[in-house]
C-alpha atoms as a printed R data frame, in Angstrom:
    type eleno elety resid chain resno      x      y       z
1   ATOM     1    CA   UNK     A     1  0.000  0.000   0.000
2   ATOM     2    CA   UNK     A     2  1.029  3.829  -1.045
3   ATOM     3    CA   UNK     A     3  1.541  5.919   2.049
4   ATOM     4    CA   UNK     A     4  2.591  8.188  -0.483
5   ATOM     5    CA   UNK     A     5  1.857  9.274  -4.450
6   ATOM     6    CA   UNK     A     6  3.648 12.010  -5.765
7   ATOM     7    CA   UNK     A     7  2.515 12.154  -9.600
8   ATOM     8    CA   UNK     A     8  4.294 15.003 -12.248
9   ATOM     9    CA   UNK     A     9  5.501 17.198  -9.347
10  ATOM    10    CA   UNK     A    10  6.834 20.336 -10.696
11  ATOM    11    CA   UNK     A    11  8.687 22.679  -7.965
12  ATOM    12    CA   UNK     A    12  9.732 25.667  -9.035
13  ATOM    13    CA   UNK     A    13 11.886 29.108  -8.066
14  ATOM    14    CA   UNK     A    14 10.895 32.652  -8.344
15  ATOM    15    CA   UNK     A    15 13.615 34.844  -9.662
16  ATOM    16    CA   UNK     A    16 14.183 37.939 -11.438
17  ATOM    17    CA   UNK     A    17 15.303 35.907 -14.924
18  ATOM    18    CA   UNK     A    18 12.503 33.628 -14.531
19  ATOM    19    CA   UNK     A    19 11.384 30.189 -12.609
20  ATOM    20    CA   UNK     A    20 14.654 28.243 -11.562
21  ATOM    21    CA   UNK     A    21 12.574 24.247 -12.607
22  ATOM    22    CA   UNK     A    22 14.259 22.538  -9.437
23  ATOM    23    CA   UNK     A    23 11.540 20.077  -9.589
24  ATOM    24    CA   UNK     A    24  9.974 19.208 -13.438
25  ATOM    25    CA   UNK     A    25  7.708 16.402 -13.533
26  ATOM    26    CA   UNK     A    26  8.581 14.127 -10.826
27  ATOM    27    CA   UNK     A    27  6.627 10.914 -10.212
28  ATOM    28    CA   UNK     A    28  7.375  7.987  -8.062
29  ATOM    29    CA   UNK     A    29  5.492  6.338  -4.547
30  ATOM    30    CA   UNK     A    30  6.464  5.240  -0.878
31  ATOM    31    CA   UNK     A    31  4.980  2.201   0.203
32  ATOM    32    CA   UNK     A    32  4.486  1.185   4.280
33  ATOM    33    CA   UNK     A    33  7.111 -0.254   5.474
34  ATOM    34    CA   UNK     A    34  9.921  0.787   3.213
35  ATOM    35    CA   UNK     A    35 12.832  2.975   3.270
36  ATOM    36    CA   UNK     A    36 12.665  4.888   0.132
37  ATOM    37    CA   UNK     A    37 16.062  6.238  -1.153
38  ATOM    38    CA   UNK     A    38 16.629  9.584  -3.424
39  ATOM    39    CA   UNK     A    39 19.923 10.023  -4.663
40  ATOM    40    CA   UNK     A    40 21.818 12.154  -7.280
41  ATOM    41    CA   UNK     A    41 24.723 15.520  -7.136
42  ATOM    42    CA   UNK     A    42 24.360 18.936  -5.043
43  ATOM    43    CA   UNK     A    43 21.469 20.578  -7.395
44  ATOM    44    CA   UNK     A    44 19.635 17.750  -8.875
45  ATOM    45    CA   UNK     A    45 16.638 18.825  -6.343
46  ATOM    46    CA   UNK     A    46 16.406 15.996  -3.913
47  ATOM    47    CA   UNK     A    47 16.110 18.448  -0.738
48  ATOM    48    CA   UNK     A    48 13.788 21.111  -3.084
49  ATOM    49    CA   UNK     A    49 11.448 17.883  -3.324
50  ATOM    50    CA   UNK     A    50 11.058 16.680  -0.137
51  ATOM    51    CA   UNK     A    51 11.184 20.255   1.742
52  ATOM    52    CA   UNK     A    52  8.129 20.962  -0.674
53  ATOM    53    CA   UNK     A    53  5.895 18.424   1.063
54  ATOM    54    CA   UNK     A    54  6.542 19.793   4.659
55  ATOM    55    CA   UNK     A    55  6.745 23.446   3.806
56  ATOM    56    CA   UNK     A    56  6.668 25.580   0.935
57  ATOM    57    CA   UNK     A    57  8.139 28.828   1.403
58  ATOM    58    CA   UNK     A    58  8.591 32.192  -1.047
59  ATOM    59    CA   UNK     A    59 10.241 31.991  -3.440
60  ATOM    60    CA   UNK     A    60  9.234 28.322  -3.870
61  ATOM    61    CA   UNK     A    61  6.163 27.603  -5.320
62  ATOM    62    CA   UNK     A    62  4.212 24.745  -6.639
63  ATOM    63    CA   UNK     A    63  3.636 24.858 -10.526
64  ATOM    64    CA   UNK     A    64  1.846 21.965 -11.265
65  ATOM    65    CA   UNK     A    65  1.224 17.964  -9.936
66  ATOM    66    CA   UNK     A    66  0.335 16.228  -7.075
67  ATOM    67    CA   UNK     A    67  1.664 14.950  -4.109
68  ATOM    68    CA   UNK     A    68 -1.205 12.291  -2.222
69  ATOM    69    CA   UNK     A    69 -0.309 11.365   0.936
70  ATOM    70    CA   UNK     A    70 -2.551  9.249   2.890
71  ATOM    71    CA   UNK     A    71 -4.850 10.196  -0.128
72  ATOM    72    CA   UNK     A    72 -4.979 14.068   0.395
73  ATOM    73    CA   UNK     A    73 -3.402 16.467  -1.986
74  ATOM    74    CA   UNK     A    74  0.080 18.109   0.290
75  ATOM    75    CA   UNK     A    75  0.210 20.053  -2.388
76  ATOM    76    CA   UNK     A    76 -3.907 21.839  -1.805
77  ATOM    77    CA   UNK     A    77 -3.420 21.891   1.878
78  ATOM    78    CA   UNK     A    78 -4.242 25.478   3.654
79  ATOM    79    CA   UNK     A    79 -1.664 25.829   6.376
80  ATOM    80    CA   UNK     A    80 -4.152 25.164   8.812
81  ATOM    81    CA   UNK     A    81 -4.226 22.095   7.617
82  ATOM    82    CA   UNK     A    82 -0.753 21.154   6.580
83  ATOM    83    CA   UNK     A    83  0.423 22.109  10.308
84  ATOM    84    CA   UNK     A    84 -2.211 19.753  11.363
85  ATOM    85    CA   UNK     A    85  0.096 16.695  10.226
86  ATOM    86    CA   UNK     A    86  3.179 18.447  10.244
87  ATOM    87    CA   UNK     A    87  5.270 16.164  12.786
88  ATOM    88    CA   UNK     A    88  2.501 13.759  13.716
89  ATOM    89    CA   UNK     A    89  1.762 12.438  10.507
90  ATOM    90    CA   UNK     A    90  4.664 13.664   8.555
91  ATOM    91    CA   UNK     A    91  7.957 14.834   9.314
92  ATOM    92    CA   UNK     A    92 11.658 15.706   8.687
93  ATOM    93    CA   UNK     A    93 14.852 15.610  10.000
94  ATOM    94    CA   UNK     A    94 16.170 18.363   7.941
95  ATOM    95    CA   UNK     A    95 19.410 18.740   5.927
96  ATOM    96    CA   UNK     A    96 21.677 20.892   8.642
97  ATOM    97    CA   UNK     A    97 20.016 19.005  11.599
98  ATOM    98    CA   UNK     A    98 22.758 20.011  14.186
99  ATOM    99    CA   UNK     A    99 21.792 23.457  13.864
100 ATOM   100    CA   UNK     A   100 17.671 23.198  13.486
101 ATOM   101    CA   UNK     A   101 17.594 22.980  17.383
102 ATOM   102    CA   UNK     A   102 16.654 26.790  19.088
103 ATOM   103    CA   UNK     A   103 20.198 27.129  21.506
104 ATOM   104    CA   UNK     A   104 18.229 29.441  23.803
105 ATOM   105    CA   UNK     A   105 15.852 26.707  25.026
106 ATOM   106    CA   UNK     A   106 16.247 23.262  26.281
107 ATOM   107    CA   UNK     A   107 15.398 20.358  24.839
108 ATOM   108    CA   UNK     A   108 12.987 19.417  27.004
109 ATOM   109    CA   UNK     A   109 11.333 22.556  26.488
110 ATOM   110    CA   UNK     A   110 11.328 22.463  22.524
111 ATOM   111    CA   UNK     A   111  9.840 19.352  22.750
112 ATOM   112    CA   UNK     A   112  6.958 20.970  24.745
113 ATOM   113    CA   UNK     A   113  6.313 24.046  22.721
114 ATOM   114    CA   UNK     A   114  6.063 21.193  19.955
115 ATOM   115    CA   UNK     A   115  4.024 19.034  21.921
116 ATOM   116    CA   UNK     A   116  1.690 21.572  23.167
117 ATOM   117    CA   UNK     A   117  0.791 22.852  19.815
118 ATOM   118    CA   UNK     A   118 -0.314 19.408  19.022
119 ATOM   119    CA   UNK     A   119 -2.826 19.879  21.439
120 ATOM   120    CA   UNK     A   120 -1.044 17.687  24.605
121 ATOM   121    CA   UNK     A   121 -2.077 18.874  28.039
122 ATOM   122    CA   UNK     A   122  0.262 17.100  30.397
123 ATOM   123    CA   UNK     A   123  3.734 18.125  30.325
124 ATOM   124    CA   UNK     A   124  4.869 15.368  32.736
125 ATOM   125    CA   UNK     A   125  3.460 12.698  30.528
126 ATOM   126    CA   UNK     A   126  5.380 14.171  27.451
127 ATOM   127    CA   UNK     A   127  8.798 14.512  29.369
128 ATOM   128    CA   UNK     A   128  8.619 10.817  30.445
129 ATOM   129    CA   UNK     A   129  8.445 10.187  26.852
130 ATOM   130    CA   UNK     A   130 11.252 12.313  25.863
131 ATOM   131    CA   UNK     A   131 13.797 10.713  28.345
132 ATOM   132    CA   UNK     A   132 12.582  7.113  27.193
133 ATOM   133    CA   UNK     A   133 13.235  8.297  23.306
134 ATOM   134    CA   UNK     A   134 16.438  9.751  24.236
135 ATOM   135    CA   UNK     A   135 17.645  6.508  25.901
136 ATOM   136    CA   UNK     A   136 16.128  4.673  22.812
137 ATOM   137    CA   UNK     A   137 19.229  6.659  21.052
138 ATOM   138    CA   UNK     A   138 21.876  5.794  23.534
139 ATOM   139    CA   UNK     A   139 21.542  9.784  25.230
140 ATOM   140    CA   UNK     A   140 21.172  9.975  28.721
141 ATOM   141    CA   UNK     A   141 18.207 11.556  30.386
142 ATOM   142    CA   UNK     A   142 20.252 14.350  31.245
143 ATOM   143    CA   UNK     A   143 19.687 15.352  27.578
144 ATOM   144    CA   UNK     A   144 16.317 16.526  28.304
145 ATOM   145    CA   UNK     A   145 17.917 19.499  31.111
146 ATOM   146    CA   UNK     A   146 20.745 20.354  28.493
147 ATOM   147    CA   UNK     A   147 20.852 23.223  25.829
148 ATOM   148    CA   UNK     A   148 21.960 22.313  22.044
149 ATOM   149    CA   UNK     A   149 25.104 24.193  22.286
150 ATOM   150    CA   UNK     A   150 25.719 21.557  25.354
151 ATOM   151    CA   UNK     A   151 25.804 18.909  23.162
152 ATOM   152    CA   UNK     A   152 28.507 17.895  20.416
153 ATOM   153    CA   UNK     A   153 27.222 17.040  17.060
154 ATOM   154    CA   UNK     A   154 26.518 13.749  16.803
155 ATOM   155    CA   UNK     A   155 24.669 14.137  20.455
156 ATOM   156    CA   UNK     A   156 22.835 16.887  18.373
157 ATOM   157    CA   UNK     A   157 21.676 15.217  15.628
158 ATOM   158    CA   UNK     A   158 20.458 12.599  17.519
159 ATOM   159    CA   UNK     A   159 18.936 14.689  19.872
160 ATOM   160    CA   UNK     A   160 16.884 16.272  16.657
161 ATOM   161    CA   UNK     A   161 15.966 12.657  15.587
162 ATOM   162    CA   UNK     A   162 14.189 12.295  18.817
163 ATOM   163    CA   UNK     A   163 12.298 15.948  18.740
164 ATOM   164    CA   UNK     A   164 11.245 14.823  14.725
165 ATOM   165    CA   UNK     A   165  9.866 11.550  15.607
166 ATOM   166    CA   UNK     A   166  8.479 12.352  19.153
167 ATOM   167    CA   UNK     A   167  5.166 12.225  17.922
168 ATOM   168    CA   UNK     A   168  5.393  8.721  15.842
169 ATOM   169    CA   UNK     A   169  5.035 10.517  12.191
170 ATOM   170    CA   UNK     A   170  3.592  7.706   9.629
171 ATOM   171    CA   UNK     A   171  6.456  9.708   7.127
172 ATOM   172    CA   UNK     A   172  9.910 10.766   8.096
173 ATOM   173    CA   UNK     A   173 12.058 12.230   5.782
174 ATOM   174    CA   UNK     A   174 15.434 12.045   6.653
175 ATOM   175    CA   UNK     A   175 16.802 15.052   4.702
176 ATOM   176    CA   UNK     A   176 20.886 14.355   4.422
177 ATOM   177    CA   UNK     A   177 21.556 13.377   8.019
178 ATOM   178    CA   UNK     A   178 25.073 11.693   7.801
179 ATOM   179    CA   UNK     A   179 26.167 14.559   5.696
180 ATOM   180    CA   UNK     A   180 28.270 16.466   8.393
181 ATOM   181    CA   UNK     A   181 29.235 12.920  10.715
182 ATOM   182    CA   UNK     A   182 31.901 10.929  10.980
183 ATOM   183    CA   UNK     A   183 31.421  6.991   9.777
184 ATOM   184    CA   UNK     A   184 30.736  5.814  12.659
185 ATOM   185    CA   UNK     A   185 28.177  8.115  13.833
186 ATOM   186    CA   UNK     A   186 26.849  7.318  10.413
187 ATOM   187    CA   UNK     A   187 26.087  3.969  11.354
188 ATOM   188    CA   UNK     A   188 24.203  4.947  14.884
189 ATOM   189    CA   UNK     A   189 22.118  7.212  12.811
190 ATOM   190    CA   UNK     A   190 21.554  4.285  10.129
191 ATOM   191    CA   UNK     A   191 20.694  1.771  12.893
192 ATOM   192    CA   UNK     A   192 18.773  4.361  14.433
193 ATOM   193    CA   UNK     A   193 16.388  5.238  11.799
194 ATOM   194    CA   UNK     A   194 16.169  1.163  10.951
195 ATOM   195    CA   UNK     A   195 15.020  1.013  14.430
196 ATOM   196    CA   UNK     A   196 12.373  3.662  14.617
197 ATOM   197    CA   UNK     A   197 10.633  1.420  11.915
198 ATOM   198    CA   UNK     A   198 11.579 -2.048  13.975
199 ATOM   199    CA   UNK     A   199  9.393 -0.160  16.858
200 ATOM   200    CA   UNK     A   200  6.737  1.422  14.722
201 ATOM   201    CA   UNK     A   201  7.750  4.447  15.721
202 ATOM   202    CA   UNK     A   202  7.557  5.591  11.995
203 ATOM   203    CA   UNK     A   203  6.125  3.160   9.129
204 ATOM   204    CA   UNK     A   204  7.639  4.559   6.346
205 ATOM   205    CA   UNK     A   205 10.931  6.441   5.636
206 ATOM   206    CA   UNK     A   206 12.619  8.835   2.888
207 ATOM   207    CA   UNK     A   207 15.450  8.577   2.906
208 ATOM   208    CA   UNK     A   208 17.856 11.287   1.133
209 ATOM   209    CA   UNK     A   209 21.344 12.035   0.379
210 ATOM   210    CA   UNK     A   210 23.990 11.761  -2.518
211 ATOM   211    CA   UNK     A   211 26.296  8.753  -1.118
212 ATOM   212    CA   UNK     A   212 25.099  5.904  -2.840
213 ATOM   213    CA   UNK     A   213 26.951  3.613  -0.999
214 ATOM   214    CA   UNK     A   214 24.686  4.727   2.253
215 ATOM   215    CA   UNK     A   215 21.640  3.940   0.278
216 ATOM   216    CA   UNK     A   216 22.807  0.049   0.014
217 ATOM   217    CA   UNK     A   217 22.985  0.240   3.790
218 ATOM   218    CA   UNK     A   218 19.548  1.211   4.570
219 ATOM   219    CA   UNK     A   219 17.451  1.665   1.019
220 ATOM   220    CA   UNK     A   220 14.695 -0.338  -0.568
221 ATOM   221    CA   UNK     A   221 14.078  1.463  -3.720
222 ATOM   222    CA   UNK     A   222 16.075  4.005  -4.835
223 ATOM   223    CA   UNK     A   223 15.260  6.666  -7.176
224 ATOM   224    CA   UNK     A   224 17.746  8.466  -8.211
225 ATOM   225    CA   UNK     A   225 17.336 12.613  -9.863
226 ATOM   226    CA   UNK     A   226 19.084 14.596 -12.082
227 ATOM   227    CA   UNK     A   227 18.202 18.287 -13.015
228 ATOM   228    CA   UNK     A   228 14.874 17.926 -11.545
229 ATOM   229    CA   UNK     A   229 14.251 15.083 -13.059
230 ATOM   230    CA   UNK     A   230 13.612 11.162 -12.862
231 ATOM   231    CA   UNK     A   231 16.484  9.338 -14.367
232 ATOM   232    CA   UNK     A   232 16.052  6.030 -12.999
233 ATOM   233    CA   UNK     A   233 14.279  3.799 -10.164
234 ATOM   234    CA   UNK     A   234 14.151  0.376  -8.819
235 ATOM   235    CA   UNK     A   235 14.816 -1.805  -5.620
236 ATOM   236    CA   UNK     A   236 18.461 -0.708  -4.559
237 ATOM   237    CA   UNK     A   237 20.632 -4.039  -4.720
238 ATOM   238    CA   UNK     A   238 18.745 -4.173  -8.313
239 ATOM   239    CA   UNK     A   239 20.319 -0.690  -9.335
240 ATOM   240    CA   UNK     A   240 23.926 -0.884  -7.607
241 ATOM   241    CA   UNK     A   241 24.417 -4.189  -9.440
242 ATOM   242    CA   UNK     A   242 22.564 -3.426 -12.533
243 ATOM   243    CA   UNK     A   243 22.458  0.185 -13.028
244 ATOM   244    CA   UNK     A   244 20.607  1.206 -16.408
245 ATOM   245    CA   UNK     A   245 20.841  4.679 -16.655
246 ATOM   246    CA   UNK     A   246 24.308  6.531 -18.158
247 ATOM   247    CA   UNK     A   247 24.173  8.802 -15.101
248 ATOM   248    CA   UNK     A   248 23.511  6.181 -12.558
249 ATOM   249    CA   UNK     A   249 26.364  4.083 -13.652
250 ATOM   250    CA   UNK     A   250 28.879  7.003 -14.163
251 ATOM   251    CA   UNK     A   251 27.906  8.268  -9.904
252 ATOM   252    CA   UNK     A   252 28.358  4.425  -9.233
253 ATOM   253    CA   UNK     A   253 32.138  4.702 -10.888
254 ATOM   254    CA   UNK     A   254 32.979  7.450  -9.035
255 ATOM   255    CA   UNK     A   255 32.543  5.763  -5.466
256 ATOM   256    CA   UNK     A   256 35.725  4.941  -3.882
257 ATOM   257    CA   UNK     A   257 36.271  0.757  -3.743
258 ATOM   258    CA   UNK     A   258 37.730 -0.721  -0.509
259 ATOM   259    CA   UNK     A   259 41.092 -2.252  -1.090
260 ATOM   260    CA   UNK     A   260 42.053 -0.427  -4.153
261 ATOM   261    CA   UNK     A   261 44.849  2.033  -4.389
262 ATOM   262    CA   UNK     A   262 44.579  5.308  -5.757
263 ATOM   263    CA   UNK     A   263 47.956  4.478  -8.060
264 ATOM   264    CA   UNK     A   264 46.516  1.027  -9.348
265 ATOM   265    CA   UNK     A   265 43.246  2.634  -9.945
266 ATOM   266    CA   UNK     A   266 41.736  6.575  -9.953
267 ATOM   267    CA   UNK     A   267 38.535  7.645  -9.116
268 ATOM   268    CA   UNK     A   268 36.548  9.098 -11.956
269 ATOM   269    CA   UNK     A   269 34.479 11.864 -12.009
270 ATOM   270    CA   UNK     A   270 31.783 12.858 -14.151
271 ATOM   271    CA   UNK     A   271 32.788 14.968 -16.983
272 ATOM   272    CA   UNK     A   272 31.490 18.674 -17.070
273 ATOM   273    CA   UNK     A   273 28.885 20.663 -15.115
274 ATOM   274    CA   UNK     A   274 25.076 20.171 -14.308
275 ATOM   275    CA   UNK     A   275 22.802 22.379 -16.274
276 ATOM   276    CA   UNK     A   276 21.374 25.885 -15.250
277 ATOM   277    CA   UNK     A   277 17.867 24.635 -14.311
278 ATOM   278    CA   UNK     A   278 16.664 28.402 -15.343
279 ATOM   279    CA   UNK     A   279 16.430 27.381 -19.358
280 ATOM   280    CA   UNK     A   280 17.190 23.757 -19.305
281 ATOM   281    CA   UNK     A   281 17.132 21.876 -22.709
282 ATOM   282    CA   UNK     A   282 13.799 20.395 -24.077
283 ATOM   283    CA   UNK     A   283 15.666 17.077 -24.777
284 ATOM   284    CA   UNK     A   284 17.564 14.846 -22.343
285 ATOM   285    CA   UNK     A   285 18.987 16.809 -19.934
286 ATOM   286    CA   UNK     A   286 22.211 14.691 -19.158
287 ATOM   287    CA   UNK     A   287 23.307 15.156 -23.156
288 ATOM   288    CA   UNK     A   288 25.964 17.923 -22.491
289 ATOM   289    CA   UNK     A   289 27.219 15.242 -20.052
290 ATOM   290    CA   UNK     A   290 26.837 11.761 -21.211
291 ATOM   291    CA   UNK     A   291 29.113  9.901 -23.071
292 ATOM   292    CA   UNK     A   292 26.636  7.692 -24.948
293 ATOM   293    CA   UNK     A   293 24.763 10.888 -26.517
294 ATOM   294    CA   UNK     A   294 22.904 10.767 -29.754
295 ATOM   295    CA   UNK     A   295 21.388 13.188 -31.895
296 ATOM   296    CA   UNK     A   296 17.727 12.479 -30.590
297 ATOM   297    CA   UNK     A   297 18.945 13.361 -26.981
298 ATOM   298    CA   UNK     A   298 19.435 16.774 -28.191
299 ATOM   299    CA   UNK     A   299 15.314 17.360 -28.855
300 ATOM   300    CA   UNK     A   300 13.544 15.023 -27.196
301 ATOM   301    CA   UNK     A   301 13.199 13.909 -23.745
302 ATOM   302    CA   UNK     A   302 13.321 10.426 -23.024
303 ATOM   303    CA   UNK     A   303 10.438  8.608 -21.226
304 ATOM   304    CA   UNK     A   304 10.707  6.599 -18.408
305 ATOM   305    CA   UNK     A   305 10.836  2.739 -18.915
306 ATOM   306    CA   UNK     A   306 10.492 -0.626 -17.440
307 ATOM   307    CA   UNK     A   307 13.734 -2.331 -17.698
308 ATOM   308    CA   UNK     A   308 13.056 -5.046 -15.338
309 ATOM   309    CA   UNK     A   309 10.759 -5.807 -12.310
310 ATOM   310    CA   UNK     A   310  9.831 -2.888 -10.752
311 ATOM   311    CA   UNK     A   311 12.894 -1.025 -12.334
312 ATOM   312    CA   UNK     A   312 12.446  1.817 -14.514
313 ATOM   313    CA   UNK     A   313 14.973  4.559 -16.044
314 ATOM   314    CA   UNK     A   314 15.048  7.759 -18.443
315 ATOM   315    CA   UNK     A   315 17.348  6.785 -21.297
316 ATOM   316    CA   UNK     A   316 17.095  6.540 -25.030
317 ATOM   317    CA   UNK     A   317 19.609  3.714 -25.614
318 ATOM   318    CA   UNK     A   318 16.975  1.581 -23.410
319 ATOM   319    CA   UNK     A   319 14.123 -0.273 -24.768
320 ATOM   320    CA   UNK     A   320 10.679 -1.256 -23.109
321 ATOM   321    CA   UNK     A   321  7.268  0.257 -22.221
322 ATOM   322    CA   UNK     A   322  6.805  3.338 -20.947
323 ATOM   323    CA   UNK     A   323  5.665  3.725 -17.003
């Protein structure tokens, strides 16, 4: 079952020289139960996408699409409504976690201002709470007393975990969490998330960030943008060992390999720059990039196409039916 339907999503940016298309025509679903991945380089709009379903602020806007979560429309919500769910039903760790915490309040008290507008009543009850999540994450109770700027990072961002989840969201998009932590902080927040849904703490997760080899860690699907667009998804283990898309095979090259020396073997890069998403080309936009380009790529975009169960990518050298 769909927790989650996002069909031809377009999320765009006001400017002075015209809409900036972070988001053009994005489609793909989150199913209970699974951790769904998104994936691709600084700019292809994985953080413009998700931030659009919890907030949209000026000058973001919403030019056309849908985005059906639990079957209504995030995107025709009044902000009544939308703070209605906002945390309970859905909610994000954002991208620079460490710092989303206010440093002139305790956490205890954060978690009651958030709490309280929810409509609880007893502040003893929700503290109780707090100090069992925070020992759920390996923090000490003594958390609860401290200020933000008490707390080194890693205490931080799992102190944030706790605040976003607090009030067992059915969605929880993790917005580029390991970003700014060392690997083995990485893996506490990993395990942690896994065990939010072990719990049913959370049912479903989104998982985002632009280290692939996370994704195989913690991922179901995987979807994986480009310039605001789709350019391939399918079950994780199904695209890291059979990737179909140019793009999706040239990030997987680039990933350092255990065991292998820099002088036996150098990392590779992908060639050139992303494209300015203010007049992006009508064809493929990975052509100015991709080393398997063809004439057609120039003019027309590519669909999106089954190329095996449940696995679907934007390319013209691939065959199939469309989605």
């Amino acid at each position: 079952m769909s927790l989650l339907e996002v069909r031809d999503l377009k999320i765009y940016y006001r400017t002075p020289m015209g809409p900036v298309k972070a988001v053009d025509g994005v489609s793909f679903d989150v199913r209970e139960g699974e951790v769904f991945g998104i994936a691709g380089e600084s700019g292809c709009g994985k953080s413009t996408l998700v931030h659009s379903l919890i907030l949209r602020k000026p000058p973001m806007f919403h030019a056309g699409g849908k985005a059906l979560f639990k079957g209504k429309d995030l995107m025709g919500l009044s902000e009544e409504e939308a703070r209605k769910i906002r945390y309970t039903e859905l909610s994000i760790i954002p991208q620079y976690a460490m710092n989303a915490l206010n440093p002139t309040k305790k956490i205890k008290d954060i978690v009651w201002d958030l709490a309280k507008e929810h409509g609880h009543e007893d502040r003893s009850e929700v503290e109780k709470l707090l100090r069992e999540r925070l020992a759920m994450v390996k923090l000490s109770p003594k958390v609860a007393d401290m200020y933000p700027v008490e707390l080194s990072g890693g205490m931080r961002q799992r102190a944030t975990m706790v605040v976003s989840t607090l009030l067992n969201p059915d969605l929880l998009i993790a917005d580029e969490v390991t970003s700014a932590l060392d690997v083995t902080t990485q893996r506490v927040v990993i395990e942690l998330l896994h065990h939010f849904m072990e719990e049913g703490i959370v049912k479903s997760i989104i998982f985002v960030t632009h280290d692939l080899a996370l994704l195989d860690k913690i991922a179901d699907r995987t979807m994986i943008l480009y310039a605001g667009k789709v350019a391939e998804i399918a079950p994780t283990e199904e695209m890291i060992s059979n990737p179909a898309h140019p793009y999706t095979k040239l990030l997987l090259d680039s990933l350092p390999k255990m065991g292998v020396q820099y002088k036996k073997q150098k990392l590779r890069g992908i060639p050139g720059y992303p494209i300015s998403l203010l007049n992006p080309p009508k064809g493929c936009r990975f052509y100015t990039r991709c080393p398997y380009v063809m004439e057609r790529c120039k003019d027309e975009e590519p669909p999106l196409v089954k190329v095996g169960e449940e696995h679907y990518a934007a390319c013209h050298l691939l065959g199939g039916d469309s989605e």
